[in-house]
Coordinates of C-alpha atoms and ligand atoms in Angstrom, one line a residue:
X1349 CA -14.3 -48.4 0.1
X1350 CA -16.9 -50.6 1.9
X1351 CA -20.4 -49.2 2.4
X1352 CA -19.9 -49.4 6.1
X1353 CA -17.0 -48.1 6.3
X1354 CA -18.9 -44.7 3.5
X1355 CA -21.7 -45.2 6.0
X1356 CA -19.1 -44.0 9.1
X1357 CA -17.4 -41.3 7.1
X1358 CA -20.6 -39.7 6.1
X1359 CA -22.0 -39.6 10.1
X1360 CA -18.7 -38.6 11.1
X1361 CA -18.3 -35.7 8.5
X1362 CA -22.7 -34.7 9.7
X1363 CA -21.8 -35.0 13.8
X1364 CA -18.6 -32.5 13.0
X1365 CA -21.2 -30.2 11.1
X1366 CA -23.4 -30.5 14.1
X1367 CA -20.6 -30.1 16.6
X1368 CA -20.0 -26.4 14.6
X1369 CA -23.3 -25.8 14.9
X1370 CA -23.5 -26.1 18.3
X1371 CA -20.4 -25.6 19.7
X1372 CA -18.6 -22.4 17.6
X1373 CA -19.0 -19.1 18.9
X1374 CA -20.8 -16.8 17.3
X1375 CA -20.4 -13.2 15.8
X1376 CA -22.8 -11.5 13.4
X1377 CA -20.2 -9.6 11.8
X1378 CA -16.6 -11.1 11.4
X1379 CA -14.0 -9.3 9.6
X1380 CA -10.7 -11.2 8.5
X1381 CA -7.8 -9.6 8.4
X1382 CA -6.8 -6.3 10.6
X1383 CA -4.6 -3.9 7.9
X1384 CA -5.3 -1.1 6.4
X1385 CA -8.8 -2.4 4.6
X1386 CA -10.1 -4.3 8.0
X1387 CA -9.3 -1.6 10.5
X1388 CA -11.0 0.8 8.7
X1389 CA -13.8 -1.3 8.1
X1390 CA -14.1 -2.3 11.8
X1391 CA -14.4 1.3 12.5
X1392 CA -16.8 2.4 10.1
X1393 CA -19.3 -0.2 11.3
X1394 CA -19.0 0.5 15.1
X1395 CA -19.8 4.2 14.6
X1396 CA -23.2 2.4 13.2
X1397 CA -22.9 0.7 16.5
X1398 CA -22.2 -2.6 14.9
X1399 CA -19.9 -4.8 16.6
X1400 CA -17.9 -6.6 14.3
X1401 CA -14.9 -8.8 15.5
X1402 CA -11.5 -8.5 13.9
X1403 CA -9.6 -11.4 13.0
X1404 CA -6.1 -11.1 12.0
X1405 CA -3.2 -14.1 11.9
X1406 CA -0.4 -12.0 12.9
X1407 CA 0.2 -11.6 16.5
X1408 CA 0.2 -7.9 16.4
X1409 CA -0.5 -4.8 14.0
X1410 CA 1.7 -5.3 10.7
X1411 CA 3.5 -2.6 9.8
X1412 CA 5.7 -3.6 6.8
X1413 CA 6.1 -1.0 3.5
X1414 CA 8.1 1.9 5.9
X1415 CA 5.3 4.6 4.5
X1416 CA 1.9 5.4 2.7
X1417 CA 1.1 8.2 0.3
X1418 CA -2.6 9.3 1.1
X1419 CA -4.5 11.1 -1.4
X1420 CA -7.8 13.5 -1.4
X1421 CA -9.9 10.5 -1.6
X1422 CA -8.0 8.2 1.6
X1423 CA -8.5 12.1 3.8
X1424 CA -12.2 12.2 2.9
X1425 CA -12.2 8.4 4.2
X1426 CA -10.7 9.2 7.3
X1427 CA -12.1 12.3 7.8
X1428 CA -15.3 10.0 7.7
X1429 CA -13.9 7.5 10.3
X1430 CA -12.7 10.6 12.8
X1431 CA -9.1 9.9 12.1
X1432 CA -7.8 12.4 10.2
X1433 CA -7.2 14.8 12.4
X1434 CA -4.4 12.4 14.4
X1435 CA -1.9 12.5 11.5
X1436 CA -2.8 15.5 9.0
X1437 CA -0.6 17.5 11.6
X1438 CA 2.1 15.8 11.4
X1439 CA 2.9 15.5 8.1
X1440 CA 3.4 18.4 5.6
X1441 CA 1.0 18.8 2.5
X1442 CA 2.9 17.8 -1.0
X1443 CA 2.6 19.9 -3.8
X1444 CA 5.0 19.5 -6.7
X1445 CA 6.4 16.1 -8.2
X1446 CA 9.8 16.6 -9.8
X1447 CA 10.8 13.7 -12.2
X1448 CA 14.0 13.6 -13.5
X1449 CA 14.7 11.4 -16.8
X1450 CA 18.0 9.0 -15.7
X1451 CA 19.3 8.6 -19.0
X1452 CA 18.5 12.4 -20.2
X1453 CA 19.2 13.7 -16.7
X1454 CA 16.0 16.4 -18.1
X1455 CA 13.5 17.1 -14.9
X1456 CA 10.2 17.4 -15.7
X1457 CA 8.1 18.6 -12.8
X1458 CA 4.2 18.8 -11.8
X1459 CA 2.9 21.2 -9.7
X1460 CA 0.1 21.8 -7.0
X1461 CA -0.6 18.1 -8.0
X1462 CA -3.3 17.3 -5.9
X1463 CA -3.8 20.1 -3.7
X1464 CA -7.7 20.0 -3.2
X1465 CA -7.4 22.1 0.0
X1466 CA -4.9 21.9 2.8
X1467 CA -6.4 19.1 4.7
X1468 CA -7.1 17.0 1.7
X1469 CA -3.6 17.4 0.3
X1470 CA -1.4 14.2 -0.6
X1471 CA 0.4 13.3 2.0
X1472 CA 3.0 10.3 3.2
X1473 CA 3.0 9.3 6.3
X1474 CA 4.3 6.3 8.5
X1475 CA 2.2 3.0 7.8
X1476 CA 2.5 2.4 11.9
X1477 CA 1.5 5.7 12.2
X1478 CA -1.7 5.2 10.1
X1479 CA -2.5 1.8 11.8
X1480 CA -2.1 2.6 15.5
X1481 CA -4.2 5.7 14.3
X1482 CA -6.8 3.4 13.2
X1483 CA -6.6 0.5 16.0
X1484 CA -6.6 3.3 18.7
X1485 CA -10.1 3.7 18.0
X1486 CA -11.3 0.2 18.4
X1487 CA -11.9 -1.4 21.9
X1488 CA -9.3 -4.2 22.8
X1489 CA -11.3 -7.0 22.3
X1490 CA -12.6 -6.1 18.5
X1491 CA -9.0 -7.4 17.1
X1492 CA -8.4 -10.8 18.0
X1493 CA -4.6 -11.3 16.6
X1494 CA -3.3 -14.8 16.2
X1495 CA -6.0 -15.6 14.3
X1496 CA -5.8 -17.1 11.1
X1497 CA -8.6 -18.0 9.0
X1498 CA -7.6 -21.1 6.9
X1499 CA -10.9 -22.2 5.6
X1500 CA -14.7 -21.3 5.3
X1501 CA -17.8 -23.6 5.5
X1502 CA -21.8 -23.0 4.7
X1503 CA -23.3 -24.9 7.6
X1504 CA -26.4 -26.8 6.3
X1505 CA -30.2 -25.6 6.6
X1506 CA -28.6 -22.3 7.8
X1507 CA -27.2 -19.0 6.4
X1508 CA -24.6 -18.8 8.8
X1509 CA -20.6 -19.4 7.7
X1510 CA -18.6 -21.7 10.0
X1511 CA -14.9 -20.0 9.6
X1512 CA -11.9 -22.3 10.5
X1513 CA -8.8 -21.0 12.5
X1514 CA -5.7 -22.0 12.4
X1515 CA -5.5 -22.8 15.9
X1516 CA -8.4 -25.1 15.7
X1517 CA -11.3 -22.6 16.9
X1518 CA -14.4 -22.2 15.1
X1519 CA -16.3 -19.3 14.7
X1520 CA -19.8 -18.8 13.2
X1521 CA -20.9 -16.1 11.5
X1522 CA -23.9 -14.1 9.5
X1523 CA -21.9 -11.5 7.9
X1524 CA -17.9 -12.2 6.5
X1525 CA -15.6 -9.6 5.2
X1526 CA -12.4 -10.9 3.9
X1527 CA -9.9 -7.6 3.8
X1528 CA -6.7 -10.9 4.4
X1529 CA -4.7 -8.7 1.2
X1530 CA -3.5 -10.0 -1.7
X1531 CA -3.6 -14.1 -0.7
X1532 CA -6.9 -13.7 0.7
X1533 CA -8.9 -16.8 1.5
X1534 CA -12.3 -15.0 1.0
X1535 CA -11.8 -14.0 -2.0
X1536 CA -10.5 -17.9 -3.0
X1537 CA -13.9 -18.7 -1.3
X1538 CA -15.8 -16.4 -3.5
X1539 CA -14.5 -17.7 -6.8
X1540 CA -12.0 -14.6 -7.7
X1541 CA -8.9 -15.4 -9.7
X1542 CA -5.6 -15.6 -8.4
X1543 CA -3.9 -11.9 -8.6
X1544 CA -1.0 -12.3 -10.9
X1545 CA 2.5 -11.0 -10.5
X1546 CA 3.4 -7.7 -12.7
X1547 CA 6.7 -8.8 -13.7
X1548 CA 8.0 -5.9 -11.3
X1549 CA 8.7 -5.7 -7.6
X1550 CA 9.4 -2.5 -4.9
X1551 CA 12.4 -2.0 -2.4
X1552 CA 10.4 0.5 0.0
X1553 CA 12.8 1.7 3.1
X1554 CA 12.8 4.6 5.7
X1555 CA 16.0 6.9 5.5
X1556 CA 17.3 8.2 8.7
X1557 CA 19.3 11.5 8.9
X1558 CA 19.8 12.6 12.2
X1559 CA 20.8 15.9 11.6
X1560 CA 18.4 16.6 8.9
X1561 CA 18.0 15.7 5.3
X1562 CA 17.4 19.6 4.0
X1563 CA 15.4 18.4 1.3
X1564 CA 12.3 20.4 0.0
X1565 CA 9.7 18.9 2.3
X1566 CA 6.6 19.5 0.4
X1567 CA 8.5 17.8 -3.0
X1568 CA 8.5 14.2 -4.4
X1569 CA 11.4 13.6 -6.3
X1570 CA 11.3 10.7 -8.5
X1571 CA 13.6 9.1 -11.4
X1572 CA 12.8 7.2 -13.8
X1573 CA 15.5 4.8 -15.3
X1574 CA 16.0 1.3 -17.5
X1575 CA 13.0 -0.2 -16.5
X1576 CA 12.6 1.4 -12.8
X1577 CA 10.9 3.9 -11.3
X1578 CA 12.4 5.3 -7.7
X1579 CA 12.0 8.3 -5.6
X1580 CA 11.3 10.0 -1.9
X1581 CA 9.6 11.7 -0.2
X1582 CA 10.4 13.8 3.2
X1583 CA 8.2 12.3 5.8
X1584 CA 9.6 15.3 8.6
X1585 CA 12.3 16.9 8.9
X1586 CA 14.4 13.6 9.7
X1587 CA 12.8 10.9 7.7
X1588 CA 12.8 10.5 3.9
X1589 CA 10.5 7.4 2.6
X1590 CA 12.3 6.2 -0.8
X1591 CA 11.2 3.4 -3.0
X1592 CA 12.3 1.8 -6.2
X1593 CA 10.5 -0.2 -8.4
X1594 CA 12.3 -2.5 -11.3
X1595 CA 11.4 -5.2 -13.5
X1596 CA 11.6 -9.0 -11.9
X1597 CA 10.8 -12.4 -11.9
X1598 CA 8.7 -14.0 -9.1
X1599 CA 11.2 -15.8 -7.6
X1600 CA 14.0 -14.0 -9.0
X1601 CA 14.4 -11.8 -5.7
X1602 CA 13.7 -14.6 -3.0
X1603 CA 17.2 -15.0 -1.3
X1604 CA 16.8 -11.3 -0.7
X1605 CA 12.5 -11.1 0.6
X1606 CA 14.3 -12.0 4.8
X1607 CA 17.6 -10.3 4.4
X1608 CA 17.1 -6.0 4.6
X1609 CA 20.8 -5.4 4.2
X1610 CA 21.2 -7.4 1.4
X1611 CA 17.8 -5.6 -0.1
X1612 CA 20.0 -2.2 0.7
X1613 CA 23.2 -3.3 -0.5
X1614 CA 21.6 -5.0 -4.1
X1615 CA 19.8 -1.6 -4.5
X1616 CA 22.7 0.4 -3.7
X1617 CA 25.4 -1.7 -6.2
X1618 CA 22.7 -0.6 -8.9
X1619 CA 22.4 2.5 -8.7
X1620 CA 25.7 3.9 -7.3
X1621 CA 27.4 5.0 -10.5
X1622 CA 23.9 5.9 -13.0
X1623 CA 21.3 7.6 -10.0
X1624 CA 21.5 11.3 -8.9
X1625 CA 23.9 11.6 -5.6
X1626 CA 21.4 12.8 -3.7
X1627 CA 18.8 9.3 -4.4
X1628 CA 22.3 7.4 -3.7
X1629 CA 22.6 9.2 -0.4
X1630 CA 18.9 8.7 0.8
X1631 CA 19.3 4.8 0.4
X1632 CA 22.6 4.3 2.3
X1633 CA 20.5 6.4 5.1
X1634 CA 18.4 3.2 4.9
X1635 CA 16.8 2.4 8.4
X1636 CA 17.2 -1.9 8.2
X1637 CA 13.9 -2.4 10.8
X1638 CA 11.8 -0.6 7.7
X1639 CA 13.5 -1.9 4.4
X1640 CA 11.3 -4.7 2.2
X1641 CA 10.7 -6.0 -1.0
X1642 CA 7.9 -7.2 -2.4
X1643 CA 6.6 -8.8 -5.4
X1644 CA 4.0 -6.3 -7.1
X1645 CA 0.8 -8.0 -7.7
X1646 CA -2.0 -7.1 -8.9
X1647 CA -5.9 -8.5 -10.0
X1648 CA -7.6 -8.4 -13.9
X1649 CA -9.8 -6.0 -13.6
X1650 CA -12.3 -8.1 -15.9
X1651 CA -12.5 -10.6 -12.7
X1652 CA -14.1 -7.3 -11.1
X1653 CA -16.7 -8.0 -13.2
X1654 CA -17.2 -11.6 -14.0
X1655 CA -16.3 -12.7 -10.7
X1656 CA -18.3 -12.7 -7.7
X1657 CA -16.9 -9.5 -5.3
X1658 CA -19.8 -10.4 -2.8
X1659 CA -21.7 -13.8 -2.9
X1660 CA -24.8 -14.2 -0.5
X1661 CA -23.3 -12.4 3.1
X1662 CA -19.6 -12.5 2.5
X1663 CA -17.8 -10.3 0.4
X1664 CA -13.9 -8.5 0.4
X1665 CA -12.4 -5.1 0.2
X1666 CA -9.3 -3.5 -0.1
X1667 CA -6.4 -5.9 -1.8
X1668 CA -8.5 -8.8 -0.8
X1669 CA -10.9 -7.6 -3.6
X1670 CA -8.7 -5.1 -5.9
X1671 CA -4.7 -5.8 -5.3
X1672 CA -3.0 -3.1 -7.8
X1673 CA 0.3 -2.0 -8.8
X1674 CA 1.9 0.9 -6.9
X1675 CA 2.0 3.2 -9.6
X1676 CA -1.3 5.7 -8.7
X1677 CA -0.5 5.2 -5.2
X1678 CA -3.9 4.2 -4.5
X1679 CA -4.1 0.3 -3.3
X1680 CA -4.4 1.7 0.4
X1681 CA -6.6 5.1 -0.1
X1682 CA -8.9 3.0 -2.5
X1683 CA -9.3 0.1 0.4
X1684 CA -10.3 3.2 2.7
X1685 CA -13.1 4.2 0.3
X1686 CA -14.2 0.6 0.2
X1687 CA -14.8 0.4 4.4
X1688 CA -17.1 4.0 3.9
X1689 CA -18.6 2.8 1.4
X1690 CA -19.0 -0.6 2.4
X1691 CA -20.7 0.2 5.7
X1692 CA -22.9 2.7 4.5
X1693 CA -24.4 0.2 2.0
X1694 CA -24.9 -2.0 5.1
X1695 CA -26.0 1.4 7.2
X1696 CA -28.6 2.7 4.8
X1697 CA -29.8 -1.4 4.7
X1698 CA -30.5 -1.5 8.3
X1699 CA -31.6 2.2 8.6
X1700 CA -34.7 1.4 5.6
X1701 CA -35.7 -1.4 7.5
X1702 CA -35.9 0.1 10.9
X1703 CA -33.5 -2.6 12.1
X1704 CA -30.1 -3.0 14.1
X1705 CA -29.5 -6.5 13.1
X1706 CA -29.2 -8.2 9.8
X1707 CA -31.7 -10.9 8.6
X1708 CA -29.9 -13.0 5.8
X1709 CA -31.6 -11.1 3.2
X1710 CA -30.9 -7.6 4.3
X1711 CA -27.1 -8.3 4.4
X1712 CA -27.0 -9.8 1.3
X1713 CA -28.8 -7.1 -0.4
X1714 CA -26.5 -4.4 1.0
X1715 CA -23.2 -6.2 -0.2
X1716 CA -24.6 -6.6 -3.5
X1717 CA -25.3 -2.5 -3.7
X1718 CA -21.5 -2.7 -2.2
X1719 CA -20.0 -4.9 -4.7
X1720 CA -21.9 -2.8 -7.6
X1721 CA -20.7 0.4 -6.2
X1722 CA -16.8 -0.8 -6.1
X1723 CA -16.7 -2.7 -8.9
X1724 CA -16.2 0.5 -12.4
X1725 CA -14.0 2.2 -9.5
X1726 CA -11.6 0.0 -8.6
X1727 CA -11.2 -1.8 -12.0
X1728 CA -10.3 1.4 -13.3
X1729 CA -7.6 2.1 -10.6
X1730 CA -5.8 -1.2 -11.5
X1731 CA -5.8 -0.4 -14.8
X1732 CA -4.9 2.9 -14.9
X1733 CA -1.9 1.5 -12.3
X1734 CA -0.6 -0.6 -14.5
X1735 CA -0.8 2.0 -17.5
X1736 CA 1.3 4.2 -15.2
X1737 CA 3.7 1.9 -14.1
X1738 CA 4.3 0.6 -18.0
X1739 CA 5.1 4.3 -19.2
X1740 CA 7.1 5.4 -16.3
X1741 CA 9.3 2.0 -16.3
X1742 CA 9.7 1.5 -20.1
X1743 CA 12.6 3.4 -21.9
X1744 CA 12.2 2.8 -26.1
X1745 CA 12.0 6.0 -27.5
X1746 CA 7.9 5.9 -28.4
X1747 CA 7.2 5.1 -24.7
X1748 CA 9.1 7.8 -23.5
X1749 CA 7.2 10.1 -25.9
X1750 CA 4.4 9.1 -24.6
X1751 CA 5.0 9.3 -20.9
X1752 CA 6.2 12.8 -21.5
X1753 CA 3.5 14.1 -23.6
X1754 CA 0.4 12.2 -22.4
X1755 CA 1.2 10.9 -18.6
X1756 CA 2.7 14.3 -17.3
X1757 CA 1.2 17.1 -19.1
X1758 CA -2.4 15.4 -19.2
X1759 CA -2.8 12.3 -18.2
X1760 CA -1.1 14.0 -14.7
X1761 CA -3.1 16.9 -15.0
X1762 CA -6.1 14.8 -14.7
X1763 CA -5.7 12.9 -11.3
X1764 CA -7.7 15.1 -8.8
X1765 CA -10.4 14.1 -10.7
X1766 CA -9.8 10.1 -10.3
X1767 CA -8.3 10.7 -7.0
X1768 CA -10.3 13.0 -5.1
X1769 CA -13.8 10.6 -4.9
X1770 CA -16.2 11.1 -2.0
X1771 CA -16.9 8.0 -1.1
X1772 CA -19.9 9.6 1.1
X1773 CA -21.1 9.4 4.8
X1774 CA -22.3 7.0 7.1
X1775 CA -26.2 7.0 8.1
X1776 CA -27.4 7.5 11.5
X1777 CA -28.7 3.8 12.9
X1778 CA -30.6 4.7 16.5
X1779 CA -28.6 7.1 18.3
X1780 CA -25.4 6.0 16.6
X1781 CA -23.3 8.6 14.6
Ligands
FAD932 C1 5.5 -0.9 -3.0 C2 4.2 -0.5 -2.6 C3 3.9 0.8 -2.4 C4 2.6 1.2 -2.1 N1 2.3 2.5 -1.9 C5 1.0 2.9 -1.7 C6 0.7 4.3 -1.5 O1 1.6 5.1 -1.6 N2 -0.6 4.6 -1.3 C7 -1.6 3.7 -1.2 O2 -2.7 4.1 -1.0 N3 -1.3 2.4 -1.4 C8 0.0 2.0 -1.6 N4 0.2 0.6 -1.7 C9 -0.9 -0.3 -1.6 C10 -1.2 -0.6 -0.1 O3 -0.1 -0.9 0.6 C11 -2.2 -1.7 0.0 O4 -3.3 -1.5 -1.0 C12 -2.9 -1.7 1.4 O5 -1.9 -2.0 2.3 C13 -4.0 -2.8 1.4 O6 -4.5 -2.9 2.7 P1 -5.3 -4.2 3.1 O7 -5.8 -4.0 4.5 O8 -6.3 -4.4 2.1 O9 -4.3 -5.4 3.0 P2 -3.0 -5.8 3.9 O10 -2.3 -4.5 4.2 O11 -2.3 -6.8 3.1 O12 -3.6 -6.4 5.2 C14 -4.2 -7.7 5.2 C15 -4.1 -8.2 6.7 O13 -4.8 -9.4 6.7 C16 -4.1 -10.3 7.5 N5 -4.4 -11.7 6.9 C17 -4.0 -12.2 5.8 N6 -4.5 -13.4 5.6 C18 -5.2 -13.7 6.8 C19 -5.9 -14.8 7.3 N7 -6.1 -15.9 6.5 N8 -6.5 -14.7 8.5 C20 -6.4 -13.6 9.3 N9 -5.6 -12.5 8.9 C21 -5.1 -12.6 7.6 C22 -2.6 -9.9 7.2 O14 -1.8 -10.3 8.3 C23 -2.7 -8.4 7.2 O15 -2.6 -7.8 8.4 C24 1.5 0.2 -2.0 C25 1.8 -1.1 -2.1 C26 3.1 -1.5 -2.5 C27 3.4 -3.0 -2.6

């Protein structure tokens, strides 16, 4: 390349910089993505009286995976963010697990699992449920939808980030929070691995029974077979959440990701003959608008550690920072944790230095005291994930041993303790509460 032509590429590539300097709007605090993590996050900072904006690429709330089990830990978070009280109501408290071993046809069940008190019981309830619950408490214009961040730049002799939309608008900011899930372009930004595949995926679907399903509604009946684990749950009296988990390749499952019948009707062929009438039953019942399959994904825990979570003032949460397997049910309630958590670090920042901005220090330092906090916690969900989902999907006879010994009479026994965490208040900043 001639050094003219170098010359002109170089003052092209500072005018752009300058242009995003002057030009972008700006917003002190931008949150990307607007699921479970972001939402939640968005509130948790405006009961500060922060005003954060909420970017998120698809053009309205998404609602895919049918249900959500929320435990202990996911009620104390939303008891936190003054949403509890919308859906605990609706949905009844679950107290016993029932497994039943496919190849034994023996049940094993678990009671009073998690029953910490009445509001802080497990409970499943609709994702759109728990989304709308969450959006309904933000103003209109703190989600911007149709907005997808595809890249991220320092501008020069500044701390502020320039973020690039997909649609060409540029937005600067002091403060990013990447909750974008799984593929999430903060967390590329920060330096994080790529979350791997588990080498299993989920069929999650609603079942419709118009007349009633009459199954125990406070029960969750699960089987575990050749390699998967299934079960459902009542969500009321006409609803029944089921899902399956089963060993996969990547791309092994791809003709099926756009087609929901053909999810149903693969799901149904396998288990026809060898699954319990009843399970059998519950997926033909399949609502089409709610069935999905996704790859199950999930990050090394060690990158928890050795990577950067937060970096100067941008930082992630939920599966942005910690994508696990399903197996603990605690990828959403954990990502509700992270938003308390989160803002109160940024809270208890703002409310030591008798401020109601952030300077680029004071942000920074209150991510860091985020990232620290998250970091033990959520490495030890994923692992103990993927421990759960490797003894309830193997079948050898030592595994099984295991699982039956270990996971359900201790291991089992044990999960209040992991799952109901307090992840704590948030501080009064000026006459916010
Ligand atoms: C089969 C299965 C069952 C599960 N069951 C449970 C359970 O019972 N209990 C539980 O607690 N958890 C469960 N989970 C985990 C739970 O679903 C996730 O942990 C949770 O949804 C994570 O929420 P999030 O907001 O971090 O990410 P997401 O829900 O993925 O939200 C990310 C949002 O960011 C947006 N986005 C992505 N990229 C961009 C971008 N570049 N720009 C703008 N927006 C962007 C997306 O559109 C999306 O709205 C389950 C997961 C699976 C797969």
């Amino acid at each position: 390349m001639s050094e003219k032509k170098a010359e002109k590429q170089t003052l092209e590539r500072d005018l752009d910089v300058q242009r995003e300097m002057m030009e972008g709007e700006y917003q002190e605090i931008v949150i990307v993505g607007g699921g479970i993590a972001g939402l939640a996050t968005s509130i948790a900072l405006r009961r500060m009286g922060l005003q954060p904006l909420v970017l998120e690429g698809s053009k309205e709330l998404r609602v895919t995976g049918a249900a959500i089990s929320l435990a202990p830990n996911a009620w104390r978070a939303l008891e936190t963010l003054g949403v509890a009280h919308k859906l605990t109501p609706f949905y009844a408290p679950l107290n016993t697990m029932v497994f039943t071993d496919l190849s034994s046809g023996k049940t094993i069940s678990t009671n009073s699992l998690l029953n910490i008190s009445d509001d802080l019981s497990l409970r499943s309830v609709h994702r759109k449920a728990l989304l709308e619950a969450l959006a309904e408490e933000l103003p209109p214009t703190a989600i911007r939808f149709g907005s997808k961040l595809s890249s991220i730049k320092n501008l020069p002799d500044s701390s502020l980030l320039a973020l690039h939309l997909e649609d060409g608008t540029v937005i600067k900011t002091k403060v990013l929070i990447g909750c974008d899930g799984v593929r999430s372009v903060v967390a590329q930004w920060l330096g994080l691995l790529q979350p791997v595949h588990s080498g299993r995926s989920a069929v999650r679907a609603i079942a419709v029974f118009p007349n009633g399903h009459g199954f125990t509604k406070n029960e969750v009946y699960q089987v575990l077979g050749e390699g998967t684990r299934s079960g459902f749950i009542p969500l009321n009296d006409k609803e029944v959440y089921w899902f399956m988990t089963y060993k996969s390749h990547l791309d092994q499952d791809a003709d099926l990701w756009k087609h929901p019948e053909l999810i149903r009707d693969t799901v149904l062929q396998r288990i026809e003959k060898a699954f319990p009438a009843k399970f059998v039953e519950v997926v033909r019942k399949s609502d089409l608008e709610t069935t999905s399959l996704a790859p199950l994904i999930f990050r090394y825990p060690w990158d928890l550690f050795f990577g950067h979570v937060s970096k100067g003032n941008v930082t992630v949460a939920g599966d942005a920072m910690h994508p696990m397997t399903p197996d603990l049910g605690q990828g959403g309630c954990s990502a509700l944790e992270d938003a308390v958590v989160l803002a109160r670090n940024l809270g208890e920042t703002l409310q030591k230095d008798g401020r109601t901005e952030f300077d680029e220090k004071s942000a920074e330092e209150a991510l860091k005291k985020y990232a620290k906090e998250r970091r033990m916690r959520t490495a030890g969900l994923i692992t103990g994930s993927l421990l759960s989902g490797w003894l309830q999907g193997e079948t050898g006879w030592l595994v099984k041993m295991i699982r039956n010994t270990i996971l359900y009479r201790y291991l089992f026994s044990k999960l209040p303790q992991v799952v109901d965490y307090d992840c704590g208040k948030l501080p009064v900043i000026g006459s916010h509460s």
